[in-house]
Short mmCIF file of C-alpha atoms in Angstrom, two decimals:
data_model
loop_
_atom_site.label_atom_id
_atom_site.label_comp_id
_atom_site.label_asym_id
_atom_site.label_seq_id
_atom_site.Cartn_x
_atom_site.Cartn_y
_atom_site.Cartn_z
CA MET A 138 18.28 8.59 42.37
CA TYR A 139 15.91 6.33 39.94
CA ARG A 140 14.43 2.76 40.23
CA HIS A 141 14.54 1.11 36.96
CA VAL A 142 10.79 -0.17 36.21
CA PRO A 143 10.90 -2.29 33.14
CA GLN A 144 7.49 -2.35 31.34
CA GLN A 145 6.26 -5.12 29.09
CA LYS A 146 5.91 -4.25 25.14
CA LYS A 147 2.81 -5.22 23.35
CA VAL A 148 4.05 -7.87 20.81
CA LYS A 149 2.58 -9.78 18.22
CA PRO A 150 1.51 -13.15 18.75
CA GLY A 151 4.52 -15.91 18.73
CA MET A 152 7.22 -13.03 18.99
CA PRO A 153 9.73 -13.08 21.75
CA PRO A 154 8.73 -10.73 24.76
CA GLU A 155 10.16 -7.23 24.70
CA THR A 156 10.72 -4.71 27.71
CA ARG A 157 10.63 -1.14 28.01
CA ASP A 158 12.96 0.82 29.82
CA THR A 159 11.41 3.17 32.27
CA TYR A 160 12.64 4.75 35.36
CA ASP A 161 10.95 6.25 38.34
CA ALA A 162 12.77 8.84 40.81
CA HIS A 163 13.44 8.05 44.50
CA GLU A 164 12.29 11.11 46.88
CA PRO A 165 13.35 13.72 47.33
CA LEU A 166 14.21 13.80 43.58
CA LYS A 167 10.95 12.90 42.80
CA ARG A 168 9.26 16.00 44.75
CA VAL A 169 11.71 18.14 43.17
CA GLN A 170 10.76 17.35 39.69
CA ARG A 171 7.20 17.39 40.42
CA LYS A 172 7.36 21.22 41.71
CA LEU A 173 9.48 21.96 38.36
CA VAL A 174 6.64 20.54 36.73
CA ASP A 175 3.78 22.47 38.49
CA ARG A 176 5.52 25.82 39.02
CA LEU A 177 7.16 25.67 35.54
CA LEU A 178 6.70 23.37 32.83
CA SER A 179 3.02 23.16 32.97
CA LYS A 180 2.99 26.68 32.72
CA ALA A 181 3.94 26.72 29.35
CA VAL A 182 1.23 27.18 26.33
CA PHE A 183 1.33 24.19 24.01
CA PRO A 184 0.57 24.25 20.22
CA ALA A 185 -2.73 22.47 19.14
CA TYR A 186 -0.54 20.18 17.52
CA LEU A 187 0.95 18.55 20.45
CA HIS A 188 -1.72 15.75 22.42
CA GLY A 189 0.72 13.58 24.53
CA GLY A 190 0.71 14.15 28.18
CA ILE A 191 -0.79 17.65 27.87
CA LYS A 192 -3.46 18.53 30.79
CA ASP A 193 -5.97 21.32 28.82
CA ARG A 194 -9.33 22.16 30.34
CA GLN A 195 -10.47 24.55 27.14
CA SER A 196 -8.96 21.71 24.58
CA PRO A 197 -8.41 18.31 26.32
CA ARG A 198 -5.84 16.25 24.57
CA SER A 199 -5.46 12.65 24.13
CA ILE A 200 -4.91 9.74 21.69
CA HIS A 201 -8.43 10.74 20.39
CA SER A 202 -8.01 14.30 19.91
CA ASN A 203 -4.69 13.35 18.05
CA ALA A 204 -6.33 10.47 15.78
CA ALA A 205 -9.62 13.57 15.00
CA VAL A 206 -7.06 15.92 13.31
CA HIS A 207 -6.50 13.18 10.47
CA ALA A 208 -9.89 11.03 10.77
CA GLY A 209 -11.08 11.16 7.17
CA SER A 210 -8.42 12.13 5.39
CA LYS A 211 -7.19 10.47 2.08
CA TYR A 212 -3.82 10.37 2.43
CA LEU A 213 -1.61 9.71 5.60
CA VAL A 214 2.27 9.74 6.43
CA LEU A 215 2.83 7.83 9.68
CA GLN A 216 6.25 8.47 11.21
CA ASP A 217 7.95 7.46 14.15
CA ILE A 218 11.06 9.06 16.52
CA GLN A 219 13.54 5.94 17.39
CA ASN A 220 14.02 5.82 20.97
CA PHE A 221 13.18 9.14 21.64
CA TYR A 222 13.35 9.59 25.30
CA PRO A 223 17.20 8.41 25.72
CA SER A 224 18.02 10.48 22.76
CA ILE A 225 16.94 13.63 24.71
CA SER A 226 20.70 14.43 25.77
CA MET A 227 21.42 16.42 28.81
CA GLN A 228 22.73 19.47 26.59
CA GLN A 229 19.07 19.47 24.33
CA VAL A 230 17.67 20.09 27.84
CA ASP A 231 20.11 22.44 29.07
CA ALA A 232 19.54 24.33 25.54
CA LEU A 233 15.67 24.11 26.30
CA PHE A 234 15.94 25.87 29.52
CA ARG A 235 18.39 28.84 28.86
CA GLN A 236 16.82 29.70 25.15
CA LEU A 237 13.02 28.90 25.92
CA PHE A 238 12.83 29.73 29.20
CA GLY A 239 15.62 32.30 29.28
CA PHE A 240 17.21 31.06 32.60
CA SER A 241 20.71 31.94 33.34
CA THR A 242 23.85 29.32 32.40
CA PRO A 243 24.04 27.82 35.87
CA VAL A 244 20.20 27.80 36.36
CA ALA A 245 19.61 25.95 33.43
CA THR A 246 22.34 23.62 34.43
CA LEU A 247 21.14 22.69 37.56
CA LEU A 248 17.45 22.27 36.12
CA SER A 249 18.77 19.75 33.09
CA SER A 250 20.83 17.67 35.89
CA ILE A 251 17.18 17.44 37.65
CA CYS A 252 15.43 16.29 34.52
CA THR A 253 17.82 13.82 33.19
CA ARG A 254 19.65 10.33 33.79
CA GLU A 255 23.46 9.58 33.20
CA GLY A 256 23.06 12.30 30.31
CA SER A 257 19.37 11.56 28.57
CA THR A 258 16.16 12.11 29.40
CA PRO A 259 14.34 9.30 31.46
CA GLN A 260 11.50 7.63 30.63
CA GLY A 261 8.97 7.50 33.05
CA ALA A 262 10.09 10.68 34.97
CA SER A 263 7.38 13.38 35.66
CA THR A 264 9.61 16.00 33.78
CA SER A 265 10.22 13.98 31.02
CA GLY A 266 7.41 14.06 29.00
CA TYR A 267 6.95 18.05 29.01
CA ILE A 268 10.25 18.10 27.28
CA ALA A 269 9.79 15.96 25.09
CA ASN A 270 6.76 18.14 24.02
CA LEU A 271 9.23 21.34 24.01
CA LEU A 272 12.23 19.57 22.44
CA PHE A 273 11.54 21.31 19.02
CA TRP A 274 10.12 24.40 19.95
CA ASP A 275 12.48 26.58 17.77
CA VAL A 276 11.67 24.40 14.53
CA GLU A 277 8.62 22.25 14.59
CA PRO A 278 6.16 25.55 14.58
CA LYS A 279 7.61 26.92 11.25
CA ILE A 280 7.37 23.38 9.76
CA VAL A 281 3.64 22.82 10.61
CA GLU A 282 2.74 26.58 9.55
CA ASP A 283 4.39 25.49 6.13
CA LEU A 284 2.22 22.40 5.96
CA MET A 285 -0.72 23.62 6.89
CA GLY A 286 -0.65 26.36 4.47
CA ARG A 287 0.03 23.60 1.89
CA GLY A 288 -3.21 22.08 3.25
CA PHE A 289 -1.77 19.36 5.31
CA GLN A 290 -2.53 18.53 8.76
CA TYR A 291 0.14 17.78 11.39
CA SER A 292 -0.08 16.53 15.02
CA ARG A 293 2.64 14.48 17.24
CA PHE A 294 1.69 12.47 20.47
CA ALA A 295 5.15 11.92 22.24
CA ASP A 296 7.25 10.14 19.46
CA ASP A 297 4.20 9.54 17.01
CA ILE A 298 4.11 12.08 14.04
CA THR A 299 1.37 12.01 11.84
CA VAL A 300 0.68 14.10 8.61
CA SER A 301 -2.37 13.94 6.41
CA CYS A 302 -4.45 15.54 3.60
CA ARG A 303 -7.90 15.22 1.50
CA HIS A 304 -5.90 15.66 -1.63
CA GLU A 305 -3.79 13.71 -3.47
CA PRO A 306 0.13 14.89 -3.13
CA SER A 307 2.57 14.92 -5.63
CA SER A 308 5.97 12.12 -4.96
CA ASP A 309 7.70 15.37 -4.90
CA GLU A 310 5.46 16.62 -2.01
CA LEU A 311 5.70 13.28 0.13
CA SER A 312 9.45 13.35 -0.47
CA ASP A 313 9.78 16.93 1.02
CA ILE A 314 7.34 16.10 3.96
CA VAL A 315 9.85 12.93 5.05
CA SER A 316 13.13 14.64 4.60
CA THR A 317 11.82 17.40 6.33
CA ILE A 318 10.57 15.72 9.23
CA THR A 319 14.01 14.13 9.30
CA GLY A 320 15.96 16.95 9.38
CA MET A 321 13.84 18.52 12.25
CA LEU A 322 14.71 15.14 14.19
CA ALA A 323 18.29 15.42 13.34
CA SER A 324 18.38 19.11 14.68
CA LYS A 325 18.06 17.57 18.27
CA GLY A 326 20.07 14.60 17.97
CA CYS A 327 17.05 12.24 16.94
CA ARG A 328 16.37 9.53 14.75
CA GLN A 329 13.43 8.62 12.54
CA LYS A 330 12.61 4.65 12.85
CA ARG A 331 12.26 3.70 9.43
CA ALA A 332 10.33 0.32 10.24
CA LYS A 333 7.74 2.83 11.42
CA LEU A 334 7.71 4.82 8.41
CA HIS A 335 4.25 4.34 6.31
CA ILE A 336 2.72 6.32 3.27
CA ARG A 337 -0.66 5.18 2.97
CA VAL A 338 -4.09 5.90 1.27
CA ARG A 339 -7.29 5.69 2.73
CA GLY A 340 -8.24 2.39 3.21
CA GLN A 341 -5.00 1.00 2.57
CA GLY A 342 -3.72 -1.52 5.17
CA ILE A 343 0.20 -2.23 6.75
CA LYS A 344 1.50 -5.50 6.17
CA ALA A 345 2.00 -7.30 9.28
CA ASP A 346 4.64 -9.67 10.69
CA ASP A 347 2.44 -12.38 10.03
CA ALA A 348 1.79 -11.61 6.25
CA THR A 349 -1.80 -10.08 7.24
CA PHE A 350 -2.80 -6.46 6.36
CA GLN A 351 -3.41 -4.38 9.82
CA PRO A 352 -6.09 -1.35 8.98
CA VAL A 353 -4.00 2.36 9.16
CA THR A 354 -4.24 3.70 12.53
CA VAL A 355 -3.52 6.74 14.55
CA THR A 356 -2.42 6.30 18.25
CA GLY A 357 -4.25 3.04 18.00
CA LEU A 358 -7.59 4.49 16.54
CA SER A 359 -9.20 4.06 13.12
CA VAL A 360 -9.26 7.06 11.06
CA PHE A 361 -10.86 5.96 8.12
CA ASN A 362 -14.28 7.58 9.13
CA PRO A 363 -14.94 10.80 9.65
CA THR A 364 -14.72 10.30 13.47
CA PRO A 365 -11.78 8.01 14.83
CA GLY A 366 -12.80 5.17 16.46
CA LEU A 367 -11.24 1.80 17.59
CA THR A 368 -10.98 -1.17 14.86
CA LYS A 369 -13.26 -3.97 15.06
CA SER A 370 -10.54 -6.30 15.88
CA GLU A 371 -9.62 -4.07 19.26
CA ARG A 372 -13.36 -3.98 20.15
CA LYS A 373 -13.19 -7.87 20.28
CA CYS A 374 -9.95 -8.08 22.20
CA ILE A 375 -11.53 -5.97 24.83
CA ARG A 376 -14.83 -7.44 24.59
CA SER A 377 -12.48 -10.95 25.64
CA ALA A 378 -10.45 -8.91 28.19
CA VAL A 379 -13.17 -8.37 30.41
CA ARG A 380 -14.66 -11.77 29.83
CA GLU A 381 -11.77 -12.85 30.63
CA LEU A 382 -11.61 -11.33 34.32
CA GLU A 383 -15.40 -12.48 35.28
CA LEU A 384 -14.16 -15.68 34.30
CA MET A 385 -10.93 -15.86 36.59
CA SER A 386 -13.06 -14.46 39.31
CA GLU A 387 -16.04 -16.90 38.92
CA ALA A 388 -13.19 -19.30 39.33
CA GLY A 389 -11.95 -18.17 42.43
CA SER A 390 -9.24 -16.18 42.06
CA ARG A 391 -7.92 -14.04 44.71
CA TRP A 392 -7.77 -9.90 44.33
CA LEU A 393 -4.11 -10.09 44.32
CA ASP A 394 -4.29 -12.19 40.63
CA LEU A 395 -7.10 -10.35 39.59
CA GLU A 396 -6.03 -6.78 39.87
CA PRO A 397 -3.44 -6.87 37.09
CA VAL A 398 -5.80 -8.29 34.77
CA TYR A 399 -8.30 -5.55 35.71
CA ASN A 400 -6.25 -3.03 35.71
CA ARG A 401 -5.11 -3.87 31.97
CA ALA A 402 -8.74 -4.69 31.01
CA MET A 403 -9.36 -1.05 32.35
CA GLY A 404 -7.05 0.74 30.71
CA ARG A 405 -8.22 -0.61 27.42
CA VAL A 406 -11.98 0.08 27.97
CA GLY A 407 -11.19 3.59 29.08
CA ARG A 408 -10.01 4.34 25.25
CA LEU A 409 -13.55 2.60 24.00
CA ILE A 410 -14.77 5.62 26.42
CA ALA A 411 -12.76 8.07 25.02
CA CYS A 412 -13.87 7.23 21.43
CA GLY A 413 -17.46 7.95 22.57
CA HIS A 414 -18.69 3.58 22.27
CA PRO A 415 -21.60 3.09 23.80
CA ASP A 416 -19.87 -0.24 25.24
CA GLY A 417 -17.69 1.47 26.96
CA LYS A 418 -19.50 2.38 30.19
CA ALA A 419 -21.26 -1.73 29.71
CA PHE A 420 -17.65 -2.49 30.35
CA LYS A 421 -16.71 -0.12 32.91
CA GLY A 422 -19.59 -1.53 34.91
CA ARG A 423 -18.74 -5.21 34.67
CA LEU A 424 -15.40 -4.71 35.62
CA ASN A 425 -16.26 -2.56 38.51
CA ALA A 426 -18.74 -5.27 39.53
CA VAL A 427 -15.74 -7.85 39.71
CA LYS A 428 -14.06 -5.57 41.66
CA LEU A 429 -16.74 -4.23 44.02
CA SER A 430 -17.36 -8.25 44.94
CA HIS A 431 -13.63 -8.77 46.17
CA GLN A 432 -13.08 -5.76 48.26
CA THR A 433 -12.78 -5.99 52.04
CA PRO A 434 -14.99 -4.00 54.07
CA LEU A 435 -12.54 -1.42 55.92
CA LEU A 436 -13.88 -2.58 59.14
CA ASP A 437 -13.26 -6.20 58.72
CA ARG A 438 -9.47 -5.19 57.14
CA TYR A 439 -9.32 -3.77 61.00
CA GLN A 440 -10.12 -6.85 62.35
CA LEU A 441 -7.95 -8.88 60.42
CA ALA A 442 -4.87 -6.96 61.26
CA ALA A 443 -5.96 -6.58 64.97
CA THR A 444 -5.65 -10.76 65.10
CA GLY A 445 -2.62 -10.76 62.99
CA VAL A 446 -4.30 -13.00 60.24
CA ALA A 447 -2.60 -12.10 56.67
CA GLU A 448 -4.34 -10.67 53.99
CA SER A 449 -3.46 -13.36 51.63
CA ALA A 450 -4.71 -16.11 54.08
CA THR A 451 -8.36 -17.58 53.77
CA PRO A 452 -10.28 -15.57 56.23
CA PRO A 453 -13.38 -16.90 58.19
CA VAL A 454 -16.76 -17.54 56.99
CA GLY A 455 -18.39 -14.33 56.62
CA VAL A 456 -15.49 -12.22 57.36
CA GLY A 457 -13.32 -10.53 54.58
CA LEU A 458 -14.92 -11.40 51.60
CA ARG A 459 -18.20 -9.70 50.04
CA GLU A 460 -20.94 -11.80 48.52
CA PRO A 461 -21.17 -11.41 44.79
CA TYR A 462 -22.71 -8.00 43.76
CA SER A 463 -26.67 -8.09 43.81
CA ALA A 464 -29.11 -5.14 42.32
CA GLU A 465 -31.74 -6.32 44.44
CA ARG A 466 -29.83 -6.38 47.95
CA ASP A 467 -26.95 -3.70 47.29
CA GLY A 468 -29.17 -1.40 45.20
CA PRO A 469 -27.75 0.36 41.83
CA LEU A 470 -24.36 0.95 41.35
CA PRO A 471 -22.39 4.50 40.92
CA TRP A 472 -22.34 4.33 37.80
CA ASP A 473 -25.72 2.99 36.75
#
């Protein structure tokens, strides 16, 4: 019923590669899951403190909106849920459909079987992100209300939980926050990832494996200033990724080899655009200029298919490959 799609995790230089297990449902299960999302799960009203995978036109949710909650805070408590999606059992999903949505037991059992794989929630399924957001529906609102009443800010982006404040909290308050959230996770069969538990003062870094100190970030964005943004080192890496694609193109690499590099770089540039950084649109234009220079016109693709020439083969001169983009010849690009 599912196709295993392992995803490469980001690891620090010198560390062994790691993969994340994700799953893509086969048809017709995939189509049924999408209908369940469209007709039920996406209709739920999600609290403002949830920011992951929620489509909200009135109040857009993203990594930027999640970090903006804590921008400029003096103290941060960063927590992470260990193996979040596999920890969400079929029993918890069944209880969600019965107690939150009010379905009968037979219907809830059927819906939970549609949303789970081998007794747990598969990361990658279209229904899983909604279930992850709704899992703590009966305990999380009370905790958030109590925290906000005491001057704290709370947000959750999937498995990343952040609590912040602008005043200096006492040690008892910090202990209470950690224990309360740990109890919330335990009530649904989840555990806190101890290695990702950090309590930091504004401006204080987190010690990395290479003994250097990295700036504190919330969903990858710095919250040191009043508005969230990418760190200087991340902006430098994005600039290098864009240049890497351009150099590979100039060296004559095929689009088949360039496409994954393009997709990775565009994803990182998207974060820059989300932060409103002026370099974001310029980098996007450079990436799309490379893509445009490698696109095969539609008529030429039909001609290649009719003659039986493989797309990966080198086409005749003047057929199948466009000359590099020229502003004088081709005019301005759509995003200019």
